Amino acid sequence: MRSQFSRRDFLKISGGTAGLFATAGLFRGPIKGVEPKMVDTRPRWVKETTTICPFDASGCGFICYTDSAGNLTNMEGDPDNPVNRGSACSKGASLIQLHNNKHRLEKVLYRAAGANDWEEKSWDWAIGEIAKKVKTSRNNGFVAKNAAGKTVNRTEAIASLGGATLDNEECYLLSKMLRALGIVYLDSQARLSTASGMEALAASFGQNAMNNSWTDVSNANVILDMGGNPAENYPACFSHLGEAMGKGAELISVDCRLTRTAAKAGTFVAARSGSEIAFTGGLIKYVIADIEAHPANYNLTYITEYTTAGMVVNSNFKGPADLGGMFTGYNSASHSYDQSNWSFAKASNGEPVIDKTLTNPNCVFQLLKKQYARYTPEMVAATCGCSQADFAKVCASFAATGKADKAGAIIYAMSSTQHTSGAQTVRAYAILQMLLGNIGVSGGGLFALGGESNVQGAADNGVSWNKLPGYLSAPTEDDTNFAAFAAKSSEQNAASLLKAWYGSNASSSNGFGFSFLPKTDLNTNYSYVNAIKQMAAGKIKGAFAWGANPVVESSAAGQAIQALAKLDWLVVTDMFESETAAFWKKEGISSQTEVFLLPAACSYEKEGSVTNADRWVQWRNKAVNAVGEAKSELEIISSLLSRLQSLYQGESALNAEAITKLSWTYSTNPSAADVAKEMNGYQVSSMQQIDSPEDLKSDGTVACGNNLYIGSFTDSGNKMARREQTGAFHAGWAWSWPMNVRILNNRASVDLSGQPFNAAKPVVSWNGMGWTGDAVDGKVGPVNQSGELPFKGTSGNTAQLFAAMVDGPMPEHYEPWESPVDNALSGTQNNPTAMVFEGDTKGSAGEYPVICTTIRTVEHSLGGQLTRNMPFLVELAPAAYVEISEQLASEKGIKAGDIVKLTSARGSVSVAAAVTKRLKPFSIGGKTVHQVAIPYHWGFMGIAQGDSANTLAPNTADSNSSTPEFKAFLVKVEKEADGTVPTITGRYTVLED
Ligand code: SF4
C-alpha cells in the first residue's frame, strides 16, 4: 500500500526546509578576508509544472521549475510518475537544455533556390508561401480518377514524413489536414522502427500495441531480453526489472553483444543479429515437446480455449518442412503468396473444425510442431552462433513460465523489428508467449521499447499512409463508396470519424463525405523509404519533415540527401537546424530546393498528450513560453490549413471541397484540449462528450476523431492529466487506451468462469456481478456466460498462433538480405517476399564479410538533431564510434581510438574504433563470422558531428510493414592510415554553455 507521505511531498518539504534555513541566516555569507569558493547555485522556483520526456517511448515524467519571471530554473524526474518514479537517464537529466540552449532556432529561416545561406523571415510570409507551394504541387500532381476510371482524388506530388515527436493532438490534426489535401505519401518514424512489431501484435492479439505496461514487468518470474537492452534503451524504466529481480525473477539476455542489460542478467547468450527466429523457433520446439511430455506444467485451458492451437487448417496447406522453407501458394513472379491456401477447415455446418485434443495432424498445434521440429538445439547453435548448453538453459528457464501461476516477459526493440523478417520475429515471440499462457496476465507479455516518444501515438492517430486514426484502414481505389470503406472497420467507426472531419458537410446522403478522402493505388507502396525514392525520381515535388531527420535516420541515409536535392520545396519543423533542413550545406550538393525551416516549440513549451509504448496517454503541461518565435506544430498546422482553405475558397475542381469543407473550427492557435475533445468524440446535437465505444452511431449523430481514445476526455474532465496513485495497475494515473485497460486481453488471465489462474497476482476477477481489478475491454462477462473469448479484435477473439502474414502464417528463419552464411534450415536463403527496391544493390559476403548492426546509445536520441545540440550530452558522447571485437581488431591491426572505415554496398563512414570484449566472433556452421555494432545518431550538423551510420544500411524491408533491415547487413572494415573524424564543432565550449 502506498504511503500517505509521498516522495513528492518529501521533495516539496525538502525545498521548503532549504528556504527556511536560508531565511534564518544558516547559509552564511562570505567570511571577512576569505574569498568565497562556492556560489549558491541552488535553483529557485515559484512554480512547478509536470511534463513527459520527449525522447523515447517510456513516458517518464518530469517536473519543470520556473521562477517568478517565467525562466526555467531546473528540471528533475517526477517522483510520482509510476514509470520512472523520479529517476532520469542522461537524456532526461539534460532536458533543461532543450529550452535553455543558445542553439535553438528562434526565427523562421528560408533558403531560396540555389542560395548559400538562410534568410530570416516572418511567420506570416512563410505560411503564405508554403500554402501557395502546396497548392501548386497538389494541383499539378492531382489524380482525380485512376486508369480504370475510379475516383481516387489523390496527389502523389507531396510527401509528409515524421510525426512521432509530435503530441497526439498535433498528429491527429496533421492526419486530418494531409488527407484533406489528398496526400498519400505520409508516414512517421514508426515505419522505420516499430511498425513491423505493431503488425505482428495486431495479427496475433488484435491490437497494434503491446499488451502490458512497463510498471508490471516487476511481476514477471522470468524476463527474456531478446536484444531489447532496456538498461540503455529504456534506462529510467530499468528499475522495474530490478524490482522483479529483487523478488527472485531471472533475467536472461540474448544479444549479439554483452550490453549493460546483459551485464545484469543471470544468463547471457551471445547470438548473432538476424538469427532471432531460429533461436525462438528452437524455444517453441522445446515448449511443444514439453507440453506433450509434461502437460501438468502448462495451462492447457489457456492453450486450448484461448488460442487457435486446436483449429484445423485445410489439408492443401504445406509449410517449410515440406517445401524447402516456403509455404503453399508462392508466386515467384510477384514474390508473394496466395493466402487462400492457408485457410481454416470448415465443417458441413460452416463452423470451423477444432480439435481440442491437439492431435489432428493438421491442427495448428501439430503444424507448429512439424515446422519447428527442424529447429533442434544443434541447428539453433549452428545458426545463431551460441552454445547448445546456453540455449538449453534458456529453454528450461523460460518454459517454466508455462505454469498457470507463473509469468514470463519478453523484451524486444529494434534489434528484432528492423529485419526483412521483422514482423515474423515478433510473431515468433508472440507464439511462444501464447503457448506459455503469458499474454493478458500480470508480469507477462511482449514489452516493446519504442524509440520516439510518441511513436505509438503517431500510429494511433493515423500518421501512416495506410491507417486513419484508430487504425481504420485508409481507403484504396477499390473502395468505391462509403459502405465498402466502412466494411473494413465498422459503420459506426467510419461514420463517426468522417463526422469529426467534415461536420455538417458529412451526412448519410453523401456517404459522410467519403468522396473527399484520397484513395491509394493498390500497387504502390507509400511508405517512408519509397517516399524518399520517389523524391529522388522527381515524382514528389514538395515535402514536409515534422521533427523527422531522414538524412540521418532513414535507411541508405546518403540517398536521402540526393532525394531532397531534387525537390522544388521542403518544409522542416524542428528545434535545431537538422541535417535534413541543411542538406544543401553538405559538401558537393547542388540543389535548387527552396527550404522553409520553421522553429518548433519543445515538449514543455506547449501542452498536449503523448502515448507511451504501454498505451498510457499522459498529458504534458506548458511550463515556459517557447523560445524566440518558435511555435507548436498544432499552431503551425492550423495556420497552414486555414491559409489553404482561403486559397481554395470558391473552387470545386480537383476535389477542392475536401479542403474547404473540412471542419476546422479551432482558432489559429488551437487549444490542445479542444482537439483532444474531438478525438474523444461527442454527441453532435448536444456537444456532450461520449464515454464509451457503445456510444458510437452509424447515422452521423456522433462525431469521434479516434475511437481508441474514447473515454480520454469526457465531460468529467481530462483523464489524461490525472495523477492519482489509486486503482489497480495505476488505473488512476493518466489514461490508457482502450477505456483505461492497463493489461490488454486481461480476461485471458482467468478461467472460463472468470477466476484468476494465478490467485496471487490477479488482473481481473469475476465476482458474479461484475469484474474487479483492471478495466475490461467491452461490457462482457466470463467466457462461460458470454461465450466471448478474450482476444478482442482477432478472428473468433482467439490468440492467433497461425496468422496470414504477407510472408507466411508461421515464422520461418531466413538469412538477412545480406548474410555471410547460407541458411542452414532450408534452401531458401532470404525471405522470399522481402521488399527490395528498384536500383538497390546487394553486397556480397566475398567483398563485405562482416555483419554490421546499428545500435542506440543512452546519451543520444535517434536522428540526433536534439541531443547533439545539448552540451551535457555532447560532453558525455561527443564522437561517432563503432564497437569492434578484440579478435577483429587484431586481424585488422586496429587499436582503440584508431579511425576505421566501414564500407557497405551503399556507402562508407569513418568513425573511431571502440575495441571491446563486449563483442566476440561467432562460429556459424563451423565458420568464424565477425560482427560490429555502430550507433547511428550522428550527422554533419549540431555541436557534435560525425558520419551517419545509416548510410550503410539497405532499404530492403519487411514485406508486412516496410520497415528496413537496419540490424543485419554486410560491411568491410578497414583501418584508415591517417584518418580523422569530426567530433565537437567550434560552436561548443563548456563554459559558455
Ligand atoms: S530518455 Fe527515455 S528513459 Fe530517459 S528519461 Fe526520457 S523517457 Fe525516460
CSV table of N, CA and C and ligand atoms in Angstrom, one decimal, residues 52-62 83-84 87-93 95 230 232-237 451 453 858, ligand 1:
chain,number,residue,atom,x,y,z
A,52,ILE,N,6.2,15.3,-19.7
A,52,ILE,CA,6.6,13.9,-20.0
A,52,ILE,C,7.8,14.0,-21.0
A,53,CYS,N,8.8,13.2,-20.8
A,53,CYS,CA,10.1,13.3,-21.5
A,53,CYS,C,9.8,13.1,-23.0
A,54,PRO,N,10.5,13.9,-23.9
A,54,PRO,CA,10.2,13.8,-25.3
A,54,PRO,C,11.1,12.9,-26.1
A,55,PHE,N,11.9,12.1,-25.4
A,55,PHE,CA,12.9,11.3,-26.1
A,55,PHE,C,12.4,9.9,-26.5
A,56,ASP,N,12.4,8.9,-25.6
A,56,ASP,CA,11.9,7.6,-26.0
A,56,ASP,C,10.5,7.4,-25.5
A,57,ALA,N,10.0,6.2,-25.8
A,57,ALA,CA,8.5,5.9,-25.6
A,57,ALA,C,8.3,5.3,-24.2
A,58,SER,N,9.2,5.5,-23.3
A,58,SER,CA,8.9,5.0,-21.9
A,58,SER,C,7.8,5.8,-21.3
A,59,GLY,N,7.9,7.2,-21.6
A,59,GLY,CA,6.9,8.0,-20.9
A,59,GLY,C,7.3,8.5,-19.5
A,60,CYS,N,8.6,8.7,-19.3
A,60,CYS,CA,9.0,9.2,-18.0
A,60,CYS,C,8.5,10.6,-17.7
A,61,GLY,N,8.1,10.8,-16.4
A,61,GLY,CA,7.6,12.1,-16.0
A,61,GLY,C,8.7,13.0,-15.5
A,62,PHE,N,8.5,14.3,-15.7
A,62,PHE,CA,9.5,15.3,-15.2
A,62,PHE,C,8.7,16.5,-14.7
A,83,VAL,N,6.1,5.5,-14.0
A,83,VAL,CA,7.0,4.9,-15.0
A,83,VAL,C,8.5,5.0,-14.5
A,84,ASN,N,8.9,6.3,-14.1
A,84,ASN,CA,10.3,6.4,-13.8
A,84,ASN,C,10.5,6.7,-12.3
A,87,SER,N,13.3,9.0,-11.3
A,87,SER,CA,14.7,8.8,-11.9
A,87,SER,C,14.7,9.4,-13.3
A,88,ALA,N,15.9,9.5,-13.8
A,88,ALA,CA,16.1,10.1,-15.1
A,88,ALA,C,17.4,9.5,-15.7
A,89,CYS,N,17.4,9.2,-17.0
A,89,CYS,CA,18.7,8.8,-17.6
A,89,CYS,C,19.4,10.1,-18.0
A,90,SER,N,20.5,9.9,-18.7
A,90,SER,CA,21.3,11.1,-19.0
A,90,SER,C,20.5,12.1,-19.9
A,91,LYS,N,19.7,11.5,-20.8
A,91,LYS,CA,18.9,12.4,-21.7
A,91,LYS,C,17.9,13.2,-20.9
A,92,GLY,N,17.2,12.4,-20.0
A,92,GLY,CA,16.2,13.1,-19.1
A,92,GLY,C,16.8,14.1,-18.2
A,93,ALA,N,18.0,13.8,-17.7
A,93,ALA,CA,18.6,14.7,-16.7
A,93,ALA,C,19.1,16.0,-17.4
A,95,LEU,N,17.3,17.5,-19.8
A,95,LEU,CA,16.1,18.1,-20.5
A,95,LEU,C,16.1,19.6,-20.5
A,230,PRO,N,17.1,-2.9,-22.3
A,230,PRO,CA,16.4,-1.8,-21.6
A,230,PRO,C,17.3,-0.9,-20.8
A,232,GLU,N,20.0,0.4,-21.5
A,232,GLU,CA,20.4,1.6,-22.3
A,232,GLU,C,19.3,2.2,-23.2
A,233,ASN,N,18.3,1.4,-23.6
A,233,ASN,CA,17.3,2.0,-24.4
A,233,ASN,C,16.1,2.5,-23.6
A,234,TYR,N,15.8,2.0,-22.4
A,234,TYR,CA,14.8,2.5,-21.5
A,234,TYR,C,15.4,2.6,-20.1
A,235,PRO,N,16.4,3.3,-20.0
A,235,PRO,CA,17.2,3.3,-18.7
A,235,PRO,C,16.3,3.6,-17.5
A,236,ALA,N,15.5,4.6,-17.6
A,236,ALA,CA,14.8,5.0,-16.4
A,236,ALA,C,13.7,4.0,-16.0
A,237,CYS,N,13.4,3.1,-16.9
A,237,CYS,CA,12.4,2.0,-16.5
A,237,CYS,C,13.1,0.8,-16.0
A,451,GLY,N,11.2,3.9,-29.9
A,451,GLY,CA,12.2,4.8,-30.0
A,451,GLY,C,11.8,6.3,-29.7
A,453,SER,N,9.3,9.4,-28.7
A,453,SER,CA,8.4,9.4,-27.5
A,453,SER,C,6.9,9.2,-27.9
A,858,VAL,N,22.8,5.5,-24.9
A,858,VAL,CA,21.9,6.1,-23.9
A,858,VAL,C,21.9,7.7,-24.0
B,1,SF4,S1,15.1,9.3,-22.5
B,1,SF4,FE1,13.6,7.6,-22.0
B,1,SF4,S2,14.4,6.6,-20.2
B,1,SF4,FE2,15.4,8.6,-20.4
B,1,SF4,S3,14.2,9.9,-19.1
B,1,SF4,FE3,13.5,10.1,-21.2
B,1,SF4,S4,11.8,8.7,-21.4
B,1,SF4,FE4,12.9,8.1,-19.6
